[in-house]
C-alpha cells in the first residue's frame, strides 16, 4: 500500500499521519518501504531480530548477508551510532562530519547484544545517516515515542527489492517488487535523488577500506579523512579479510535481461554485424537494447535505444530506472557502453559490472 509522505497545499509539508503510521509499523515489528536519497529501503527495527528476519525472508536474502542500519541525525548522528558501535575511530568521525547525513555507510565494531541479526552475525555493523527528509522524519519519530513505547535506535533497511535484482528508486518500484505483500506500507517520498546505493567504508581495522563505491567518491573520502584508502584486494594480500557488506557480491543489481558491457567501438561493430534483422514480436518483445553515451549508427529499427548521460551523477540517478524500464519492455539483451575512467564513475561502473556478472 503506497501512502504519500507529503501534503501538497500552499507548499510541501510532511503528512503527519503517514509518518506516524510508518513509525508505528516499525515499532510493532512490521516492515515498511522507506525512501532514502540513494534507493528505497525495506525497513524494520534493527534491534528486533524477528522483524529483521522478515526482511531477509521477504527479499529472499541470505541471513548472513548483513544489512545497513539507518540512524537519525541527532547530535550529528552520534546518538544512534553510540547505541550500535563499540567505538568510532577518529577518521570515521571525520567522515561522519563531512558526509552525514548523506550516502555514506561506515562499518564499525558492533557493541555486544545489539543489532546482531542486522549485522548478519558479524562483530561489525554498517551504519548510515540518510539525508532524505522522509527517512529522517520517520527516524526522528522513532526516537520520540509516546505512551511509554520503547525507543527505536535504528532502522535496518536494505534496498526494497528481491535479492540480487535491480534496486528501486520509486515507491511504485517497491510496490511492484512486493505485490504479494498487500499489507506492506510504502511511504512515497518521490524519486530518489542519488539513484545508486551508498559508498561503504570499513572502519574496523585502523585504516579506511573501500568496500563499495557510490556517489561519494574515493577522492572525496581521502580528502575528508586525510588517509589513503585500502582496497579489499590489498587487505587479502596482507592476509586479512574485509567484513561482509551489502551489495558486494560478484553478481548483484541484475535485471531480467542479460547485461553486456563493451566499449563504443566494439558496440558499433556488433551493431553493424546485426544489420537490420533483429527479432521483435508481441510475444517475445525486443531482443536488444543499447544504453550508450556515444551516438550509435543502428540499422535495425527494432532495437531500443537509451542515451546514457555524460555526467556521472545524472547517469547514477537514472541507471536503475532505465534497467527497470527495459525489463518492462521484455528486452533480452542490454548492451551498455563502459563508463569512462575516473573515480566519479566508480559507483556506476561497479553496479554495471555486478549486473553483468
PDB file of C-alpha atoms in Angstrom, residues 20-320:
ATOM      1  CA  UNK A  20       3.259   8.212  12.373  1.00  0.00           C
ATOM      2  CA  UNK A  21       1.871   5.123  10.642  1.00  0.00           C
ATOM      3  CA  UNK A  22       5.290   4.152   9.354  1.00  0.00           C
ATOM      4  CA  UNK A  23       6.923   4.692  12.746  1.00  0.00           C
ATOM      5  CA  UNK A  24       4.211   2.676  14.488  1.00  0.00           C
ATOM      6  CA  UNK A  25       4.582  -0.163  11.977  1.00  0.00           C
ATOM      7  CA  UNK A  26       8.302  -0.328  12.732  1.00  0.00           C
ATOM      8  CA  UNK A  27       7.669  -0.269  16.495  1.00  0.00           C
ATOM      9  CA  UNK A  28       5.358  -3.288  16.342  1.00  0.00           C
ATOM     10  CA  UNK A  29       7.765  -5.327  14.224  1.00  0.00           C
ATOM     11  CA  UNK A  30       6.357  -4.758  10.737  1.00  0.00           C
ATOM     12  CA  UNK A  31       8.230  -3.900   7.543  1.00  0.00           C
ATOM     13  CA  UNK A  32       7.933  -0.567   5.729  1.00  0.00           C
ATOM     14  CA  UNK A  33       9.037   0.728   2.350  1.00  0.00           C
ATOM     15  CA  UNK A  34      11.128   3.797   3.099  1.00  0.00           C
ATOM     16  CA  UNK A  35      12.561   6.414   0.701  1.00  0.00           C
ATOM     17  CA  UNK A  36      16.174   7.485   1.062  1.00  0.00           C
ATOM     18  CA  UNK A  37      18.296   9.685  -1.172  1.00  0.00           C
ATOM     19  CA  UNK A  38      20.045   6.598  -2.578  1.00  0.00           C
ATOM     20  CA  UNK A  39      17.347   3.962  -3.199  1.00  0.00           C
ATOM     21  CA  UNK A  40      14.144   2.870  -1.434  1.00  0.00           C
ATOM     22  CA  UNK A  41      14.748   0.599   1.536  1.00  0.00           C
ATOM     23  CA  UNK A  42      12.771  -2.236   3.125  1.00  0.00           C
ATOM     24  CA  UNK A  43      12.938  -1.187   6.755  1.00  0.00           C
ATOM     25  CA  UNK A  44      12.464  -2.762  10.184  1.00  0.00           C
ATOM     26  CA  UNK A  45      13.617  -2.194  13.775  1.00  0.00           C
ATOM     27  CA  UNK A  46      17.298  -3.154  13.691  1.00  0.00           C
ATOM     28  CA  UNK A  47      17.138  -4.473  17.263  1.00  0.00           C
ATOM     29  CA  UNK A  48      14.095  -6.689  16.643  1.00  0.00           C
ATOM     30  CA  UNK A  49      15.527  -9.995  15.433  1.00  0.00           C
ATOM     31  CA  UNK A  50      12.109 -11.274  14.333  1.00  0.00           C
ATOM     32  CA  UNK A  51      11.415  -8.147  12.276  1.00  0.00           C
ATOM     33  CA  UNK A  52      14.892  -8.289  10.728  1.00  0.00           C
ATOM     34  CA  UNK A  53      14.271 -11.934   9.825  1.00  0.00           C
ATOM     35  CA  UNK A  54      11.182 -10.693   7.999  1.00  0.00           C
ATOM     36  CA  UNK A  55      13.404  -8.523   5.782  1.00  0.00           C
ATOM     37  CA  UNK A  56      15.604 -11.480   4.867  1.00  0.00           C
ATOM     38  CA  UNK A  57      12.551 -13.613   4.160  1.00  0.00           C
ATOM     39  CA  UNK A  58      10.739 -11.018   2.035  1.00  0.00           C
ATOM     40  CA  UNK A  59      13.828 -10.319  -0.052  1.00  0.00           C
ATOM     41  CA  UNK A  60      14.996 -13.930  -0.279  1.00  0.00           C
ATOM     42  CA  UNK A  61      18.312 -12.693   1.090  1.00  0.00           C
ATOM     43  CA  UNK A  62      20.811 -14.973   2.896  1.00  0.00           C
ATOM     44  CA  UNK A  63      20.666 -14.290   6.641  1.00  0.00           C
ATOM     45  CA  UNK A  64      24.459 -13.925   6.834  1.00  0.00           C
ATOM     46  CA  UNK A  65      24.490 -11.086   4.270  1.00  0.00           C
ATOM     47  CA  UNK A  66      24.431  -8.014   6.547  1.00  0.00           C
ATOM     48  CA  UNK A  67      22.034  -5.081   6.375  1.00  0.00           C
ATOM     49  CA  UNK A  68      22.771  -1.381   6.728  1.00  0.00           C
ATOM     50  CA  UNK A  69      21.250   0.278   9.795  1.00  0.00           C
ATOM     51  CA  UNK A  70      19.931   3.822   9.340  1.00  0.00           C
ATOM     52  CA  UNK A  71      20.195   6.203  12.296  1.00  0.00           C
ATOM     53  CA  UNK A  72      18.736   9.655  12.988  1.00  0.00           C
ATOM     54  CA  UNK A  73      20.841  12.786  12.746  1.00  0.00           C
ATOM     55  CA  UNK A  74      20.592  13.717  16.414  1.00  0.00           C
ATOM     56  CA  UNK A  75      23.936  15.056  17.670  1.00  0.00           C
ATOM     57  CA  UNK A  76      25.476  14.606  14.260  1.00  0.00           C
ATOM     58  CA  UNK A  77      24.218  11.033  14.200  1.00  0.00           C
ATOM     59  CA  UNK A  78      26.295  10.030  17.227  1.00  0.00           C
ATOM     60  CA  UNK A  79      23.356   9.063  19.471  1.00  0.00           C
ATOM     61  CA  UNK A  80      22.334   6.198  17.226  1.00  0.00           C
ATOM     62  CA  UNK A  81      25.952   5.396  16.496  1.00  0.00           C
ATOM     63  CA  UNK A  82      26.827   5.069  20.187  1.00  0.00           C
ATOM     64  CA  UNK A  83      23.971   2.579  20.617  1.00  0.00           C
ATOM     65  CA  UNK A  84      25.366   0.239  17.956  1.00  0.00           C
ATOM     66  CA  UNK A  85      29.107   0.922  17.773  1.00  0.00           C
ATOM     67  CA  UNK A  86      31.618  -0.208  20.369  1.00  0.00           C
ATOM     68  CA  UNK A  87      33.998   2.537  19.241  1.00  0.00           C
ATOM     69  CA  UNK A  88      34.358   5.114  16.488  1.00  0.00           C
ATOM     70  CA  UNK A  89      37.875   5.764  15.142  1.00  0.00           C
ATOM     71  CA  UNK A  90      38.856   9.394  14.653  1.00  0.00           C
ATOM     72  CA  UNK A  91      38.926   9.070  10.863  1.00  0.00           C
ATOM     73  CA  UNK A  92      35.373   7.656  10.952  1.00  0.00           C
ATOM     74  CA  UNK A  93      34.257  10.670  12.979  1.00  0.00           C
ATOM     75  CA  UNK A  94      35.829  12.902  10.326  1.00  0.00           C
ATOM     76  CA  UNK A  95      33.838  11.102   7.633  1.00  0.00           C
ATOM     77  CA  UNK A  96      30.606  11.499   9.619  1.00  0.00           C
ATOM     78  CA  UNK A  97      31.259  15.227   9.997  1.00  0.00           C
ATOM     79  CA  UNK A  98      31.968  15.589   6.287  1.00  0.00           C
ATOM     80  CA  UNK A  99      29.223  13.446   4.752  1.00  0.00           C
ATOM     81  CA  UNK A 100      26.415  12.760   7.244  1.00  0.00           C
ATOM     82  CA  UNK A 101      23.572  12.965   6.644  1.00  0.00           C
ATOM     83  CA  UNK A 102      24.297  11.550   3.218  1.00  0.00           C
ATOM     84  CA  UNK A 103      25.058   8.494   1.068  1.00  0.00           C
ATOM     85  CA  UNK A 104      27.939   7.084   3.115  1.00  0.00           C
ATOM     86  CA  UNK A 105      27.859   3.858   5.159  1.00  0.00           C
ATOM     87  CA  UNK A 106      30.536   3.201   7.776  1.00  0.00           C
ATOM     88  CA  UNK A 107      31.338  -0.303   9.029  1.00  0.00           C
ATOM     89  CA  UNK A 108      32.150  -0.054  12.741  1.00  0.00           C
ATOM     90  CA  UNK A 109      32.863  -2.508  15.574  1.00  0.00           C
ATOM     91  CA  UNK A 110      29.495  -3.646  16.941  1.00  0.00           C
ATOM     92  CA  UNK A 111      28.528  -3.480  20.613  1.00  0.00           C
ATOM     93  CA  UNK A 112      27.651  -6.837  22.109  1.00  0.00           C
ATOM     94  CA  UNK A 113      23.940  -7.521  22.369  1.00  0.00           C
ATOM     95  CA  UNK A 114      22.687  -5.055  19.751  1.00  0.00           C
ATOM     96  CA  UNK A 115      21.887  -5.400  16.057  1.00  0.00           C
ATOM     97  CA  UNK A 116      23.251  -8.939  15.728  1.00  0.00           C
ATOM     98  CA  UNK A 117      20.643 -10.121  13.224  1.00  0.00           C
ATOM     99  CA  UNK A 118      21.007  -6.991  11.084  1.00  0.00           C
ATOM    100  CA  UNK A 119      24.785  -7.458  11.139  1.00  0.00           C
ATOM    101  CA  UNK A 120      24.475 -10.955   9.730  1.00  0.00           C
ATOM    102  CA  UNK A 121      26.109 -12.348  12.868  1.00  0.00           C
ATOM    103  CA  UNK A 122      29.328 -10.367  12.401  1.00  0.00           C
ATOM    104  CA  UNK A 123      31.020  -8.391  15.167  1.00  0.00           C
ATOM    105  CA  UNK A 124      30.810  -5.274  12.993  1.00  0.00           C
ATOM    106  CA  UNK A 125      27.806  -3.268  11.819  1.00  0.00           C
ATOM    107  CA  UNK A 126      27.119  -0.908   8.925  1.00  0.00           C
ATOM    108  CA  UNK A 127      25.630   2.461   9.913  1.00  0.00           C
ATOM    109  CA  UNK A 128      24.299   5.310   7.784  1.00  0.00           C
ATOM    110  CA  UNK A 129      22.559   8.596   8.478  1.00  0.00           C
ATOM    111  CA  UNK A 130      20.291   9.192   5.459  1.00  0.00           C
ATOM    112  CA  UNK A 131      19.713  12.654   4.025  1.00  0.00           C
ATOM    113  CA  UNK A 132      16.183  12.123   2.705  1.00  0.00           C
ATOM    114  CA  UNK A 133      13.746  14.212   4.788  1.00  0.00           C
ATOM    115  CA  UNK A 134      11.128  11.457   4.904  1.00  0.00           C
ATOM    116  CA  UNK A 135      13.613   8.913   6.215  1.00  0.00           C
ATOM    117  CA  UNK A 136      14.771  11.439   8.812  1.00  0.00           C
ATOM    118  CA  UNK A 137      11.176  12.202   9.818  1.00  0.00           C
ATOM    119  CA  UNK A 138      10.478   8.514  10.469  1.00  0.00           C
ATOM    120  CA  UNK A 139      13.751   8.009  12.337  1.00  0.00           C
ATOM    121  CA  UNK A 140      13.078  11.082  14.456  1.00  0.00           C
ATOM    122  CA  UNK A 141       9.568   9.868  15.294  1.00  0.00           C
ATOM    123  CA  UNK A 142      11.033   6.533  16.407  1.00  0.00           C
ATOM    124  CA  UNK A 143      13.393   8.380  18.746  1.00  0.00           C
ATOM    125  CA  UNK A 144      10.493  10.250  20.376  1.00  0.00           C
ATOM    126  CA  UNK A 145       7.966   7.550  21.336  1.00  0.00           C
ATOM    127  CA  UNK A 146       4.775   8.281  23.184  1.00  0.00           C
ATOM    128  CA  UNK A 147       2.743   6.291  25.735  1.00  0.00           C
ATOM    129  CA  UNK A 148       5.798   4.600  27.164  1.00  0.00           C
ATOM    130  CA  UNK A 149       6.773   2.926  23.899  1.00  0.00           C
ATOM    131  CA  UNK A 150      10.416   1.874  23.557  1.00  0.00           C
ATOM    132  CA  UNK A 151      12.909   3.963  21.614  1.00  0.00           C
ATOM    133  CA  UNK A 152      13.895   2.509  18.243  1.00  0.00           C
ATOM    134  CA  UNK A 153      17.553   3.434  17.743  1.00  0.00           C
ATOM    135  CA  UNK A 154      17.936   2.395  14.132  1.00  0.00           C
ATOM    136  CA  UNK A 155      16.127   1.003  11.105  1.00  0.00           C
ATOM    137  CA  UNK A 156      17.736  -1.809   9.129  1.00  0.00           C
ATOM    138  CA  UNK A 157      16.851  -1.048   5.521  1.00  0.00           C
ATOM    139  CA  UNK A 158      18.435  -2.835   2.572  1.00  0.00           C
ATOM    140  CA  UNK A 159      17.164  -1.980  -0.904  1.00  0.00           C
ATOM    141  CA  UNK A 160      13.464  -2.815  -1.242  1.00  0.00           C
ATOM    142  CA  UNK A 161      13.760  -5.422  -3.979  1.00  0.00           C
ATOM    143  CA  UNK A 162      14.165  -9.161  -4.313  1.00  0.00           C
ATOM    144  CA  UNK A 163      17.721 -10.204  -3.523  1.00  0.00           C
ATOM    145  CA  UNK A 164      20.202  -9.617  -6.322  1.00  0.00           C
ATOM    146  CA  UNK A 165      17.782  -7.710  -8.533  1.00  0.00           C
ATOM    147  CA  UNK A 166      17.669  -4.073  -9.654  1.00  0.00           C
ATOM    148  CA  UNK A 167      17.232  -1.659  -6.757  1.00  0.00           C
ATOM    149  CA  UNK A 168      14.075   0.517  -6.588  1.00  0.00           C
ATOM    150  CA  UNK A 169      14.188   4.294  -6.927  1.00  0.00           C
ATOM    151  CA  UNK A 170      10.430   4.989  -6.728  1.00  0.00           C
ATOM    152  CA  UNK A 171       7.611   3.839  -4.468  1.00  0.00           C
ATOM    153  CA  UNK A 172       5.994   2.197  -7.498  1.00  0.00           C
ATOM    154  CA  UNK A 173       9.104   0.048  -7.996  1.00  0.00           C
ATOM    155  CA  UNK A 174       8.765  -1.191  -4.409  1.00  0.00           C
ATOM    156  CA  UNK A 175       5.080  -1.982  -4.858  1.00  0.00           C
ATOM    157  CA  UNK A 176       5.891  -3.998  -7.970  1.00  0.00           C
ATOM    158  CA  UNK A 177       8.602  -5.971  -6.187  1.00  0.00           C
ATOM    159  CA  UNK A 178       6.363  -6.901  -3.260  1.00  0.00           C
ATOM    160  CA  UNK A 179       2.936  -7.109  -4.893  1.00  0.00           C
ATOM    161  CA  UNK A 180       2.271 -10.236  -2.820  1.00  0.00           C
ATOM    162  CA  UNK A 181       2.760  -8.271   0.429  1.00  0.00           C
ATOM    163  CA  UNK A 182      -0.565  -6.418   0.451  1.00  0.00           C
ATOM    164  CA  UNK A 183      -0.086  -5.080   3.978  1.00  0.00           C
ATOM    165  CA  UNK A 184       3.331  -3.527   3.286  1.00  0.00           C
ATOM    166  CA  UNK A 185       3.193   0.217   3.990  1.00  0.00           C
ATOM    167  CA  UNK A 186       5.267   2.112   1.419  1.00  0.00           C
ATOM    168  CA  UNK A 187       5.964   5.791   2.041  1.00  0.00           C
ATOM    169  CA  UNK A 188       6.113   7.675  -1.257  1.00  0.00           C
ATOM    170  CA  UNK A 189       8.844  10.275  -0.944  1.00  0.00           C
ATOM    171  CA  UNK A 190       9.293  10.805  -4.680  1.00  0.00           C
ATOM    172  CA  UNK A 191      12.110   9.550  -6.929  1.00  0.00           C
ATOM    173  CA  UNK A 192      15.467   9.061  -5.210  1.00  0.00           C
ATOM    174  CA  UNK A 193      17.967  11.843  -5.876  1.00  0.00           C
ATOM    175  CA  UNK A 194      21.169   9.777  -5.964  1.00  0.00           C
ATOM    176  CA  UNK A 195      19.841   6.585  -7.561  1.00  0.00           C
ATOM    177  CA  UNK A 196      22.548   4.111  -6.505  1.00  0.00           C
ATOM    178  CA  UNK A 197      23.396   2.727  -3.080  1.00  0.00           C
ATOM    179  CA  UNK A 198      25.740   4.375  -0.601  1.00  0.00           C
ATOM    180  CA  UNK A 199      29.517   4.281  -0.595  1.00  0.00           C
ATOM    181  CA  UNK A 200      30.676   1.767   2.050  1.00  0.00           C
ATOM    182  CA  UNK A 201      33.870   2.312   4.068  1.00  0.00           C
ATOM    183  CA  UNK A 202      35.143  -0.295   6.524  1.00  0.00           C
ATOM    184  CA  UNK A 203      36.437   1.456   9.660  1.00  0.00           C
ATOM    185  CA  UNK A 204      37.210  -1.605  11.785  1.00  0.00           C
ATOM    186  CA  UNK A 205      40.937  -2.047  11.159  1.00  0.00           C
ATOM    187  CA  UNK A 206      42.718   1.251  11.774  1.00  0.00           C
ATOM    188  CA  UNK A 207      42.542   2.496   8.187  1.00  0.00           C
ATOM    189  CA  UNK A 208      39.644   3.187   5.796  1.00  0.00           C
ATOM    190  CA  UNK A 209      38.844   0.346   3.389  1.00  0.00           C
ATOM    191  CA  UNK A 210      36.627   0.980   0.365  1.00  0.00           C
ATOM    192  CA  UNK A 211      34.145  -1.901   0.159  1.00  0.00           C
ATOM    193  CA  UNK A 212      31.627  -0.379  -2.276  1.00  0.00           C
ATOM    194  CA  UNK A 213      31.899   2.803  -4.363  1.00  0.00           C
ATOM    195  CA  UNK A 214      28.989   5.198  -4.596  1.00  0.00           C
ATOM    196  CA  UNK A 215      28.112   8.844  -5.098  1.00  0.00           C
ATOM    197  CA  UNK A 216      30.732   9.871  -2.539  1.00  0.00           C
ATOM    198  CA  UNK A 217      33.965   9.130  -4.366  1.00  0.00           C
ATOM    199  CA  UNK A 218      37.215   7.648  -3.132  1.00  0.00           C
ATOM    200  CA  UNK A 219      38.905  11.001  -3.713  1.00  0.00           C
ATOM    201  CA  UNK A 220      36.344  12.763  -1.522  1.00  0.00           C
ATOM    202  CA  UNK A 221      36.813  10.204   1.263  1.00  0.00           C
ATOM    203  CA  UNK A 222      40.593  10.613   1.209  1.00  0.00           C
ATOM    204  CA  UNK A 223      40.285  14.407   1.255  1.00  0.00           C
ATOM    205  CA  UNK A 224      37.875  14.300   4.219  1.00  0.00           C
ATOM    206  CA  UNK A 225      39.812  11.928   6.482  1.00  0.00           C
ATOM    207  CA  UNK A 226      43.378  12.570   5.303  1.00  0.00           C
ATOM    208  CA  UNK A 227      44.185   8.887   4.949  1.00  0.00           C
ATOM    209  CA  UNK A 228      44.721   6.720   1.868  1.00  0.00           C
ATOM    210  CA  UNK A 229      42.026   4.189   1.084  1.00  0.00           C
ATOM    211  CA  UNK A 230      42.828   0.479   1.146  1.00  0.00           C
ATOM    212  CA  UNK A 231      41.107  -1.930  -1.241  1.00  0.00           C
ATOM    213  CA  UNK A 232      39.771  -5.376  -0.254  1.00  0.00           C
ATOM    214  CA  UNK A 233      42.408  -6.857  -2.587  1.00  0.00           C
ATOM    215  CA  UNK A 234      45.166  -5.106  -0.640  1.00  0.00           C
ATOM    216  CA  UNK A 235      43.718  -6.498   2.584  1.00  0.00           C
ATOM    217  CA  UNK A 236      43.774 -10.019   1.179  1.00  0.00           C
ATOM    218  CA  UNK A 237      47.403  -9.547   0.138  1.00  0.00           C
ATOM    219  CA  UNK A 238      48.126  -8.716   3.792  1.00  0.00           C
ATOM    220  CA  UNK A 239      46.372 -11.903   4.919  1.00  0.00           C
ATOM    221  CA  UNK A 240      43.262 -10.045   6.141  1.00  0.00           C
ATOM    222  CA  UNK A 241      39.659 -10.334   5.059  1.00  0.00           C
ATOM    223  CA  UNK A 242      37.184  -7.486   4.775  1.00  0.00           C
ATOM    224  CA  UNK A 243      33.844  -7.906   6.554  1.00  0.00           C
ATOM    225  CA  UNK A 244      30.843  -8.966   4.520  1.00  0.00           C
ATOM    226  CA  UNK A 245      28.899  -5.923   3.372  1.00  0.00           C
ATOM    227  CA  UNK A 246      25.742  -5.094   1.434  1.00  0.00           C
ATOM    228  CA  UNK A 247      25.906  -5.156  -2.343  1.00  0.00           C
ATOM    229  CA  UNK A 248      29.416  -6.582  -2.617  1.00  0.00           C
ATOM    230  CA  UNK A 249      28.610  -9.977  -4.128  1.00  0.00           C
ATOM    231  CA  UNK A 250      30.026 -10.555  -7.606  1.00  0.00           C
ATOM    232  CA  UNK A 251      26.543 -10.757  -9.142  1.00  0.00           C
ATOM    233  CA  UNK A 252      24.055  -8.115  -7.989  1.00  0.00           C
ATOM    234  CA  UNK A 253      21.744  -5.336  -9.229  1.00  0.00           C
ATOM    235  CA  UNK A 254      20.770  -7.554 -12.179  1.00  0.00           C
ATOM    236  CA  UNK A 255      17.758  -7.026 -14.437  1.00  0.00           C
ATOM    237  CA  UNK A 256      15.978  -9.982 -16.041  1.00  0.00           C
ATOM    238  CA  UNK A 257      17.757  -9.146 -19.298  1.00  0.00           C
ATOM    239  CA  UNK A 258      21.393 -10.097 -19.793  1.00  0.00           C
ATOM    240  CA  UNK A 259      23.701  -7.089 -19.458  1.00  0.00           C
ATOM    241  CA  UNK A 260      26.849  -6.887 -21.582  1.00  0.00           C
ATOM    242  CA  UNK A 261      29.446  -4.160 -21.129  1.00  0.00           C
ATOM    243  CA  UNK A 262      31.548  -3.092 -24.125  1.00  0.00           C
ATOM    244  CA  UNK A 263      33.445  -0.090 -25.372  1.00  0.00           C
ATOM    245  CA  UNK A 264      31.901   2.165 -28.009  1.00  0.00           C
ATOM    246  CA  UNK A 265      33.982   0.754 -30.863  1.00  0.00           C
ATOM    247  CA  UNK A 266      33.041  -2.849 -30.085  1.00  0.00           C
ATOM    248  CA  UNK A 267      29.381  -1.904 -29.688  1.00  0.00           C
ATOM    249  CA  UNK A 268      29.259  -0.129 -33.044  1.00  0.00           C
ATOM    250  CA  UNK A 269      30.923  -3.102 -34.746  1.00  0.00           C
ATOM    251  CA  UNK A 270      28.428  -5.515 -33.166  1.00  0.00           C
ATOM    252  CA  UNK A 271      25.516  -3.344 -34.315  1.00  0.00           C
ATOM    253  CA  UNK A 272      26.869  -3.285 -37.858  1.00  0.00           C
ATOM    254  CA  UNK A 273      27.149  -7.089 -37.838  1.00  0.00           C
ATOM    255  CA  UNK A 274      23.489  -7.326 -36.789  1.00  0.00           C
ATOM    256  CA  UNK A 275      22.353  -5.305 -39.768  1.00  0.00           C
ATOM    257  CA  UNK A 276      18.600  -4.787 -39.974  1.00  0.00           C
ATOM    258  CA  UNK A 277      17.459  -8.203 -38.782  1.00  0.00           C
ATOM    259  CA  UNK A 278      16.620  -8.172 -35.072  1.00  0.00           C
ATOM    260  CA  UNK A 279      13.714 -10.185 -33.713  1.00  0.00           C
ATOM    261  CA  UNK A 280      10.755  -8.316 -32.296  1.00  0.00           C
ATOM    262  CA  UNK A 281       7.294  -9.687 -31.703  1.00  0.00           C
ATOM    263  CA  UNK A 282       4.421  -9.056 -29.270  1.00  0.00           C
ATOM    264  CA  UNK A 283       5.202 -12.409 -27.668  1.00  0.00           C
ATOM    265  CA  UNK A 284       8.975 -12.137 -27.293  1.00  0.00           C
ATOM    266  CA  UNK A 285       9.499  -8.392 -27.044  1.00  0.00           C
ATOM    267  CA  UNK A 286      12.562  -6.570 -28.347  1.00  0.00           C
ATOM    268  CA  UNK A 287      15.713  -8.665 -28.384  1.00  0.00           C
ATOM    269  CA  UNK A 288      18.307  -5.940 -27.829  1.00  0.00           C
ATOM    270  CA  UNK A 289      18.580  -2.536 -26.186  1.00  0.00           C
ATOM    271  CA  UNK A 290      21.515  -0.141 -26.352  1.00  0.00           C
ATOM    272  CA  UNK A 291      22.454   2.190 -23.494  1.00  0.00           C
ATOM    273  CA  UNK A 292      25.391   4.352 -24.547  1.00  0.00           C
ATOM    274  CA  UNK A 293      26.897   7.822 -24.250  1.00  0.00           C
ATOM    275  CA  UNK A 294      28.387   7.646 -27.744  1.00  0.00           C
ATOM    276  CA  UNK A 295      25.896   8.113 -30.607  1.00  0.00           C
ATOM    277  CA  UNK A 296      25.496   4.794 -32.425  1.00  0.00           C
ATOM    278  CA  UNK A 297      24.538   4.068 -36.013  1.00  0.00           C
ATOM    279  CA  UNK A 298      21.769   1.491 -35.735  1.00  0.00           C
ATOM    280  CA  UNK A 299      20.218  -0.043 -38.839  1.00  0.00           C
ATOM    281  CA  UNK A 300      17.650  -2.224 -37.066  1.00  0.00           C
ATOM    282  CA  UNK A 301      14.639  -0.128 -36.091  1.00  0.00           C
ATOM    283  CA  UNK A 302      13.500  -2.662 -33.525  1.00  0.00           C
ATOM    284  CA  UNK A 303      16.498  -2.062 -31.242  1.00  0.00           C
ATOM    285  CA  UNK A 304      15.611   0.046 -28.229  1.00  0.00           C
ATOM    286  CA  UNK A 305      17.973   2.979 -27.653  1.00  0.00           C
ATOM    287  CA  UNK A 306      18.627   4.963 -24.488  1.00  0.00           C
ATOM    288  CA  UNK A 307      21.270   7.675 -24.200  1.00  0.00           C
ATOM    289  CA  UNK A 308      23.468   7.405 -21.125  1.00  0.00           C
ATOM    290  CA  UNK A 309      24.172  10.861 -19.628  1.00  0.00           C
ATOM    291  CA  UNK A 310      27.742  12.111 -19.803  1.00  0.00           C
ATOM    292  CA  UNK A 311      27.500  13.410 -16.229  1.00  0.00           C
ATOM    293  CA  UNK A 312      28.210  10.538 -13.789  1.00  0.00           C
ATOM    294  CA  UNK A 313      25.801  11.851 -11.145  1.00  0.00           C
ATOM    295  CA  UNK A 314      22.963  12.054 -13.675  1.00  0.00           C
ATOM    296  CA  UNK A 315      23.863   8.616 -15.018  1.00  0.00           C
ATOM    297  CA  UNK A 316      23.731   7.180 -11.478  1.00  0.00           C
ATOM    298  CA  UNK A 317      20.388   8.883 -10.831  1.00  0.00           C
ATOM    299  CA  UNK A 318      18.713   7.185 -13.796  1.00  0.00           C
ATOM    300  CA  UNK A 319      20.627   3.891 -14.037  1.00  0.00           C
ATOM    301  CA  UNK A 320      18.262   1.572 -12.170  1.00  0.00           C
TER     302      UNK A 320
END
